[in-house]
mmCIF file of C-alpha atoms in Angstrom:
data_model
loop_
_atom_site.group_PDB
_atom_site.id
_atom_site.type_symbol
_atom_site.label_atom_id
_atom_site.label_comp_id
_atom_site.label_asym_id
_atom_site.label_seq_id
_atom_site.Cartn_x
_atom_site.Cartn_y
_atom_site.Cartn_z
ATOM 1 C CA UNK A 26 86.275 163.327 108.789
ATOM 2 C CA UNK A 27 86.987 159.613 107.500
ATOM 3 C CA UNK A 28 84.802 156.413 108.573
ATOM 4 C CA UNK A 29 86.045 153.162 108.299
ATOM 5 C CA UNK A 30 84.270 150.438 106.480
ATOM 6 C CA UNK A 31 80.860 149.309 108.294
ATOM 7 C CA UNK A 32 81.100 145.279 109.056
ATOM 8 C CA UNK A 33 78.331 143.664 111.038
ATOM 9 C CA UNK A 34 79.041 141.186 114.183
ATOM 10 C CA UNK A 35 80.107 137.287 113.380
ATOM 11 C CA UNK A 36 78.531 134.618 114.453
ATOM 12 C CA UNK A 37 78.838 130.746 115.066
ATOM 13 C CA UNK A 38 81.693 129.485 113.629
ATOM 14 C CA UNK A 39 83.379 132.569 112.434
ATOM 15 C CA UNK A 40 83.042 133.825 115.930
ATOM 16 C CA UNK A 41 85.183 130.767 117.594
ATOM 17 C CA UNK A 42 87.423 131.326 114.843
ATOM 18 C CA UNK A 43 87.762 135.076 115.174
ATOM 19 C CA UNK A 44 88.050 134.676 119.236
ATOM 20 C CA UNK A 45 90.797 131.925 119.219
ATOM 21 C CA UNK A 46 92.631 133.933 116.972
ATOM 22 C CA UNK A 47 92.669 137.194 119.329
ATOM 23 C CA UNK A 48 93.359 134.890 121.893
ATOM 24 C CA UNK A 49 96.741 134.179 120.316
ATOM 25 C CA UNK A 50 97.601 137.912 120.676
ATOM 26 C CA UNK A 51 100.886 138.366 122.613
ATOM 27 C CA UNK A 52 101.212 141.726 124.314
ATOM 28 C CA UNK A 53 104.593 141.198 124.883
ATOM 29 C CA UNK A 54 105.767 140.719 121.257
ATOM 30 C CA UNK A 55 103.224 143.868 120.744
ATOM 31 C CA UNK A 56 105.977 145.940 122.983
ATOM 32 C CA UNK A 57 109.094 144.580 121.426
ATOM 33 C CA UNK A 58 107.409 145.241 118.032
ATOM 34 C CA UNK A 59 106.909 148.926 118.872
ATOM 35 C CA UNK A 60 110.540 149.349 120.109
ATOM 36 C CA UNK A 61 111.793 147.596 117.183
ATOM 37 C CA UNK A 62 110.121 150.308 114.869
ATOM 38 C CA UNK A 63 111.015 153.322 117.080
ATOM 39 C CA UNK A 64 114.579 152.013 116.383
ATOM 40 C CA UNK A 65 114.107 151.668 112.953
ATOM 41 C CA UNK A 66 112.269 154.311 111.740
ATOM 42 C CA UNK A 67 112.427 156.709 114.780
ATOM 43 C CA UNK A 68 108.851 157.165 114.524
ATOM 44 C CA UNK A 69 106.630 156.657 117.970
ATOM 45 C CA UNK A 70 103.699 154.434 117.818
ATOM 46 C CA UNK A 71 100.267 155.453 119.489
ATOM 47 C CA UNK A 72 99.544 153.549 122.587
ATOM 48 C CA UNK A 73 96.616 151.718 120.165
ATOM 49 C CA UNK A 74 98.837 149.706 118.362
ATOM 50 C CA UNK A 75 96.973 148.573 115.312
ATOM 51 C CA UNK A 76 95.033 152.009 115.221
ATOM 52 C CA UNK A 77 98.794 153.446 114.913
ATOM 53 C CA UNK A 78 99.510 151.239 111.596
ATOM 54 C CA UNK A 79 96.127 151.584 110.219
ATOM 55 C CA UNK A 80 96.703 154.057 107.766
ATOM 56 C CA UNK A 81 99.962 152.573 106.847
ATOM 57 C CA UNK A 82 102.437 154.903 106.933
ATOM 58 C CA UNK A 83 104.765 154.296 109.623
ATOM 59 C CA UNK A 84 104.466 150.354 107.734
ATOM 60 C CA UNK A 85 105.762 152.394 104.403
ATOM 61 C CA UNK A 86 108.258 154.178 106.367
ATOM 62 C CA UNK A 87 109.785 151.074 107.871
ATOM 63 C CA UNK A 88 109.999 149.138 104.908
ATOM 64 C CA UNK A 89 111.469 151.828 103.497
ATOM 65 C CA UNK A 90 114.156 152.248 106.093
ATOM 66 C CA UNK A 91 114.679 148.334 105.412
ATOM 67 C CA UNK A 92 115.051 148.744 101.842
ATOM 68 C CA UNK A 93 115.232 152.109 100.036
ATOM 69 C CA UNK A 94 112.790 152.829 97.165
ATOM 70 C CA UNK A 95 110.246 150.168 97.812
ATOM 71 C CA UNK A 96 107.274 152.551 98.499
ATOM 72 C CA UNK A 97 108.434 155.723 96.196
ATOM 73 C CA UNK A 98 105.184 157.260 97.564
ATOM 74 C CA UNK A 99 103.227 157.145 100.707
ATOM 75 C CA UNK A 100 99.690 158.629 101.243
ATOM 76 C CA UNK A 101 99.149 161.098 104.121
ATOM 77 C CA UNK A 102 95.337 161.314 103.175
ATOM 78 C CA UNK A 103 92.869 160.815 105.593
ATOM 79 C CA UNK A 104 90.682 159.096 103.252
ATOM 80 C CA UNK A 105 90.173 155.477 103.457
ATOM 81 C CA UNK A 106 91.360 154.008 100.057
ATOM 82 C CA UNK A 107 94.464 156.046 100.377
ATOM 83 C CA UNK A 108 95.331 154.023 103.761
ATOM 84 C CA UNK A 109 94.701 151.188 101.850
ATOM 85 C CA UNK A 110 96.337 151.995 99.134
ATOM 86 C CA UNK A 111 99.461 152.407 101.561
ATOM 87 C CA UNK A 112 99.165 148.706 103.309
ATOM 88 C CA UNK A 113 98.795 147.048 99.573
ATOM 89 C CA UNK A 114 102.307 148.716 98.787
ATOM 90 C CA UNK A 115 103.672 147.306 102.162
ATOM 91 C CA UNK A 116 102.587 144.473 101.906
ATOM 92 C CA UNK A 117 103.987 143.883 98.113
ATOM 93 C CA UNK A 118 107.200 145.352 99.607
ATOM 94 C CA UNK A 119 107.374 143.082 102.270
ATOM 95 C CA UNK A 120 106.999 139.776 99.732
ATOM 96 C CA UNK A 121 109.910 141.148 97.557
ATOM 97 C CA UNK A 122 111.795 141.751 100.163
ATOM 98 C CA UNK A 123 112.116 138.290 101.127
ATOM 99 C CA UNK A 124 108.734 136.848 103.043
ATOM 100 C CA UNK A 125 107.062 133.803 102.568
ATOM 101 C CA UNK A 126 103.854 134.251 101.375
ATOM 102 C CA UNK A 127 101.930 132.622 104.210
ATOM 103 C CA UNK A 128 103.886 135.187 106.499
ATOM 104 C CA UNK A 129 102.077 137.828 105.029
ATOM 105 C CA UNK A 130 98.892 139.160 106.457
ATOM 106 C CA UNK A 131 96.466 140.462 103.976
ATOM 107 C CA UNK A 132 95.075 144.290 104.279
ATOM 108 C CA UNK A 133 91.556 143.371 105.376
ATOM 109 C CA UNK A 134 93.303 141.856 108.509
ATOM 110 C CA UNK A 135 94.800 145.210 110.011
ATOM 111 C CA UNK A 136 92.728 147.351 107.843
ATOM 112 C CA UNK A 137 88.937 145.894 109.308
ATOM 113 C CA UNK A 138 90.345 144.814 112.417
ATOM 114 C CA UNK A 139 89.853 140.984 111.178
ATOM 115 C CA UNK A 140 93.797 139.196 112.392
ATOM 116 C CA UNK A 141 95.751 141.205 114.505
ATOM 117 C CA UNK A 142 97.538 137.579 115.395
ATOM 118 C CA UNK A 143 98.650 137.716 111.688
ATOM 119 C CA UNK A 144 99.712 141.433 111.546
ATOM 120 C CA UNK A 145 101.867 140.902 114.585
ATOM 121 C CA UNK A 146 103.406 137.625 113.071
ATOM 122 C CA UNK A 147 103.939 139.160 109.779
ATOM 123 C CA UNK A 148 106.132 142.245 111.660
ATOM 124 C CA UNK A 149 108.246 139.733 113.760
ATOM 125 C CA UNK A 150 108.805 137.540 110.502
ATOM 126 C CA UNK A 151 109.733 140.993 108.943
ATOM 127 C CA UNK A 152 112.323 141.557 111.743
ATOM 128 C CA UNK A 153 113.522 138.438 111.097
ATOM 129 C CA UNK A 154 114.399 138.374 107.497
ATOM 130 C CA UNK A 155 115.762 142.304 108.284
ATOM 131 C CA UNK A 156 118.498 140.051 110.651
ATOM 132 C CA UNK A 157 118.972 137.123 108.523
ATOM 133 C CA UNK A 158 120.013 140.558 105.978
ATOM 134 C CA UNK A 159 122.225 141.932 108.541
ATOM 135 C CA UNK A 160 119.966 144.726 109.853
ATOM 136 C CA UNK A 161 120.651 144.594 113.761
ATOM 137 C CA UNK A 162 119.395 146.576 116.137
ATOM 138 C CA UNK A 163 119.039 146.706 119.920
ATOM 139 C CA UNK A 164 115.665 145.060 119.932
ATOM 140 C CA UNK A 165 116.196 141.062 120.097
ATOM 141 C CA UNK A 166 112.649 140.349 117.733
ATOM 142 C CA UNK A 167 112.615 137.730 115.200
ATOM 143 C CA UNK A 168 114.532 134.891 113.959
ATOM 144 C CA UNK A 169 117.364 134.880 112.060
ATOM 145 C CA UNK A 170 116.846 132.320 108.630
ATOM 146 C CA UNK A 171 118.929 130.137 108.363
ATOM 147 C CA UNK A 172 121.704 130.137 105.822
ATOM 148 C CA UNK A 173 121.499 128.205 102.573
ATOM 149 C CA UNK A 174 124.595 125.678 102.294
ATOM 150 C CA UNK A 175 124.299 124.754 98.723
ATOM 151 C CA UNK A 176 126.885 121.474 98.080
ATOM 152 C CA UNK A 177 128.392 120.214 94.550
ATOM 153 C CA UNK A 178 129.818 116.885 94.482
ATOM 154 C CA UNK A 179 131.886 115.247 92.194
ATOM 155 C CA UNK A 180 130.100 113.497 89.184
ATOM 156 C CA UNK A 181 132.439 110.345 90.072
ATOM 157 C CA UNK A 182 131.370 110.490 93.316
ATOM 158 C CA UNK A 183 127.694 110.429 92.590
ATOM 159 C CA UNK A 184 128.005 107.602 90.124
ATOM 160 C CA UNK A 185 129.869 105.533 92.712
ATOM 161 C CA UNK A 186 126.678 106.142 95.487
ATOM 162 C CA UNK A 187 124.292 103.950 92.518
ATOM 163 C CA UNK A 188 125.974 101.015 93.867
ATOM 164 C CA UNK A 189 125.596 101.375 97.675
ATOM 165 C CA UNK A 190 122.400 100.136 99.015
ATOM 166 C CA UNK A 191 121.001 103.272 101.477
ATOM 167 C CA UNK A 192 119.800 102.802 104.611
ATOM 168 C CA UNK A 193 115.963 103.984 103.269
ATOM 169 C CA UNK A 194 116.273 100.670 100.665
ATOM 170 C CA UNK A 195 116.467 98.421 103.735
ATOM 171 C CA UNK A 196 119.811 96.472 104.708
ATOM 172 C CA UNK A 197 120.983 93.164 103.359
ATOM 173 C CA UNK A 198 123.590 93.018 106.917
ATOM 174 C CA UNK A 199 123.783 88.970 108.274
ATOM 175 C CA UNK A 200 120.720 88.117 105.449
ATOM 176 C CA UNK A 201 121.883 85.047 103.997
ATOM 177 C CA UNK A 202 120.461 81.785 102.342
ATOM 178 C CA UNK A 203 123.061 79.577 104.212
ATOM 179 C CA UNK A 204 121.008 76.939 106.292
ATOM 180 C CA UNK A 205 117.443 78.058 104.947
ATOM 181 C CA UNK A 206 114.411 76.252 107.114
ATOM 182 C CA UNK A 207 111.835 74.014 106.146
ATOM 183 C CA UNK A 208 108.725 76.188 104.724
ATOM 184 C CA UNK A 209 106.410 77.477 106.812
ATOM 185 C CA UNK A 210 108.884 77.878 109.616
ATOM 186 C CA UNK A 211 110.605 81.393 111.250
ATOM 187 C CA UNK A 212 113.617 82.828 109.902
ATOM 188 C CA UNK A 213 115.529 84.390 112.479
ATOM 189 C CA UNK A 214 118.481 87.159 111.878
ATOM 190 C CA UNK A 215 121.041 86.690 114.638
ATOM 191 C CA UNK A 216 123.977 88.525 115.255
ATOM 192 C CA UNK A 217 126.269 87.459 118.017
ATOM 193 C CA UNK A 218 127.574 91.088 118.536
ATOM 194 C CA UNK A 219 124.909 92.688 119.548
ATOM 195 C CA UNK A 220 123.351 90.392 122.584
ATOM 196 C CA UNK A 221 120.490 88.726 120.626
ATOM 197 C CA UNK A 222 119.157 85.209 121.615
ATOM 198 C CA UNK A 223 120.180 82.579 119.737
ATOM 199 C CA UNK A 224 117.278 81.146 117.404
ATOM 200 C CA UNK A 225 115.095 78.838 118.536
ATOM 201 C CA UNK A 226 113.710 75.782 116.790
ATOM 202 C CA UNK A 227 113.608 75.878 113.161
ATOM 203 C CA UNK A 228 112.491 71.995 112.729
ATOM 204 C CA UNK A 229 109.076 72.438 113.820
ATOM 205 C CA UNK A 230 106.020 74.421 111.774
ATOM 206 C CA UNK A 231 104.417 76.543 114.156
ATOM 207 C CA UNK A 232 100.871 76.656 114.848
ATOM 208 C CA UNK A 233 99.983 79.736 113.056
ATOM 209 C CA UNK A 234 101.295 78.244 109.964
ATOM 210 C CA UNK A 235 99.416 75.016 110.506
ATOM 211 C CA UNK A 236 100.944 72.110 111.412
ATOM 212 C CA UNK A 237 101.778 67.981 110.535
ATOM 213 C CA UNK A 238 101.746 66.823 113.545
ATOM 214 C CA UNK A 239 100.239 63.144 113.342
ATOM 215 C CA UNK A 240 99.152 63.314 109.879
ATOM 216 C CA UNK A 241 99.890 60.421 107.175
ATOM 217 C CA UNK A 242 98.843 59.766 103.897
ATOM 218 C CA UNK A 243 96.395 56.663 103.253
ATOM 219 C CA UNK A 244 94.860 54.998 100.735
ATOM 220 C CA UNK A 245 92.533 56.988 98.049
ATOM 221 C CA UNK A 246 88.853 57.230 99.387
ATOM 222 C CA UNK A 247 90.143 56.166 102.967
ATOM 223 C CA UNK A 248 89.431 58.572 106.147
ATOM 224 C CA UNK A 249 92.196 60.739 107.088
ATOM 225 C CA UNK A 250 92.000 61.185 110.510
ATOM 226 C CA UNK A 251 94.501 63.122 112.765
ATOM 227 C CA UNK A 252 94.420 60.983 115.880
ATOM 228 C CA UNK A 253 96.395 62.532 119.579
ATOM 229 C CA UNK A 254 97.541 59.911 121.820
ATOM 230 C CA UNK A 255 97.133 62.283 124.733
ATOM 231 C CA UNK A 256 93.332 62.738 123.151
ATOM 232 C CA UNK A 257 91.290 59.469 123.823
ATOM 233 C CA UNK A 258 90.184 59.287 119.903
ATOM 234 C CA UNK A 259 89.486 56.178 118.611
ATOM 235 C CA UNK A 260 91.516 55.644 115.257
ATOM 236 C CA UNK A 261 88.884 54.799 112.222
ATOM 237 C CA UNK A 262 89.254 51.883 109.327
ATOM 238 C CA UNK A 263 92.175 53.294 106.905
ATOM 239 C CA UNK A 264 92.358 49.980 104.739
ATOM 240 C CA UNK A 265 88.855 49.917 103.269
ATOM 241 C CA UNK A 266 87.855 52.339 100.764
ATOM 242 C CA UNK A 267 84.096 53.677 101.510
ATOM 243 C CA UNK A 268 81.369 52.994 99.049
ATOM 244 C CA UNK A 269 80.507 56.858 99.157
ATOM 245 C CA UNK A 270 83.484 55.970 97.000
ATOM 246 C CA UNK A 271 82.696 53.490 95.051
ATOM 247 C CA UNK A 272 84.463 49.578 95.532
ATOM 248 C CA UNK A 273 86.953 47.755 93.884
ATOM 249 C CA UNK A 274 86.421 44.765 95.844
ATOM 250 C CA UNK A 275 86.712 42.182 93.914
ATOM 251 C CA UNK A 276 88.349 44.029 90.970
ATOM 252 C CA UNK A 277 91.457 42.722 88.755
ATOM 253 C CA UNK A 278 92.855 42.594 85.694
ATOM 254 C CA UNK A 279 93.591 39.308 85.377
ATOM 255 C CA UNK A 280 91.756 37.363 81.953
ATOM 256 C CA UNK A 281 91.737 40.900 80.121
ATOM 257 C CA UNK A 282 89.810 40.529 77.250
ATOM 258 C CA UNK A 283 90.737 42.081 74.104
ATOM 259 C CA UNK A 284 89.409 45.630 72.950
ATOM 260 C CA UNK A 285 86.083 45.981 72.732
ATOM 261 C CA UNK A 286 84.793 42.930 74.535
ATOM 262 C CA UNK A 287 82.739 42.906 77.739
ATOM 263 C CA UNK A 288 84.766 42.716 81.262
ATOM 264 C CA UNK A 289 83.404 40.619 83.286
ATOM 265 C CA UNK A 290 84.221 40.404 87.583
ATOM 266 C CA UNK A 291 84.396 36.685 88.422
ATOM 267 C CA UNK A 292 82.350 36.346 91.792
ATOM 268 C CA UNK A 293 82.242 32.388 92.910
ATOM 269 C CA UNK A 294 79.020 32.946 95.018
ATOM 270 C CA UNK A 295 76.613 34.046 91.738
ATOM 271 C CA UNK A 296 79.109 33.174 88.779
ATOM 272 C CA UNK A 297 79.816 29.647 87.351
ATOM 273 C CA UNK A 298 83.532 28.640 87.409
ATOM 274 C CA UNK A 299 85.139 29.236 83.913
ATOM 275 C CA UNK A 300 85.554 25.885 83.190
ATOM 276 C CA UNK A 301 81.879 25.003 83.458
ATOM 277 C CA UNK A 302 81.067 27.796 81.683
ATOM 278 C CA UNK A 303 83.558 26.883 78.330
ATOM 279 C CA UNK A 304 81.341 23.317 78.837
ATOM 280 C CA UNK A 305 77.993 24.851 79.059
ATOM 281 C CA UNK A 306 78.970 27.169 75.553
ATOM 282 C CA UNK A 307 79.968 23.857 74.127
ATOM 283 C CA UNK A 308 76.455 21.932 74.377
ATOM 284 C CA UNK A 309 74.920 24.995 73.577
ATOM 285 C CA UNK A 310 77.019 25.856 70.027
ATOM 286 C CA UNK A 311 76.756 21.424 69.590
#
């Protein structure tokens, strides 16, 4: 007498995982399933459904009634690594046969009792791929693949596509440089056709972009102030340069004297006037 592998309780994590996963188990695809490979193979599964399959060969057996030759030998043993042995073959059958690998349950999933979700997925992907081949039967189970449409196209034809803009590049449709706004302003792509509003101002900077509004330039070193009439803000000196500054009050150019000599800033209140000063020179130099 055989005794299948000992495997303690999960916990935690693996046990939310491992009950979410039962929970997914359809009885209803478990019936269609069993009269789907009583038509097939014409073999009657037990009323335990996965205890039926566990030694793997009514699996054999239907892949073999699928596709001829893909298990050349099945085990009837009793003993365990035989009934392995059997699900490995099936389930290398099953891949060249024509299923995606993440269709495929692995053995440890029927054999240990640890996915029956993805043992009864991999079986209705199996009946599927069996109708995409043209194997029909009376039992509606799985869907049919689609077909591949594989499409050649001339080489002229493909060259001529480089110079169409696609839809994924964008669209250049009613973008145009004709009557281009001031900077700072919204550009606005209207088409008449389709029922959109006209634009609206394009003369005026909008707030979020700053704005002008009652700004002028003054003099270097002057205030700038940005008065509002509507704002009672009294408007500050813009004619005097500040002495944070520095001053040219007073300053000219007038009398230059040549390169190298000493500049000097006529002021009538501590300064002699230049004629008294050529006099006072004189009586000195006499």
């Amino acid at each position: 007498m055989s005794t299948q592998f000992s495997k303690g309780p999960t916990f935690g994590l693996s046990a939310d995982v491992r009950n979410k996963l039962a929970q997914k188990y359809d009885p209803q695809t478990e019936e269609a399933l069993r009269m789907w490979i009583h038509e097939v193979t014409g073999r009657t599964v037990p009323d335990n459904f996965m205890e039926g399959l566990k030694d793997g060969v009514i699996l054999c057996e239907l892949i073999n009634k699928l596709q001829p030759g893909s298990v050349p030998k099945v085990n009837h043993s009793i003993l365990n690594w035989h009934k392995l042995e059997n699900i490995t073959h099936f389930i290398r059958a099953i891949g060249e046969y024509g299923l995606k690998p993440h269709d495929i349950f692995e053995a440890n999933d029927l054999f240990e009792d640890m996915n029956h979700t993805q043992v009864q997925f991999t079986l209705a992907a199996l009946a599927g791929v069996a109708k995409t081949k043209g194997f029909y039967t009376k039992s509606d189970i799985g869907v049919k693949y689609a077909a591949k449409k594989q499409r050649k196209f001339n080489p002229d034809k493909m060259k001529a596509g480089d110079s169409i803009i696609t839809q994924q590049m964008g669209s250049n449709k009613f973008a145009s440089q004709k009557g281009m706004t001031s900077y700072g302003t919204r550009r606005h792509l209207y088409d008449p056709n389709i029922g959109m509003e006209k634009p609206a101002d394009r003369s005026t900077i909008n707030l979020q972009m700053g704005t002008n509004k009652c700004a002028g330039m003054f003099a270097l070193g002057t205030a700038r102030q940005v008065t509002e009439k509507n704002v009672n803000l009294d408007p500050v000196d813009t004619t005097t340069v500040s002495l944070q500054m520095g001053t040219n009050k007073v300053a000219s150019q007038s009398g230059l004297t040549p390169m190298g000599g000493s500049r000097l800033v006529y002021d009538h209140k501590y300064c002699a006037k230049p004629n008294e000063q050529d006099e006072s020179i004189k009586l000195l130099s006499g």
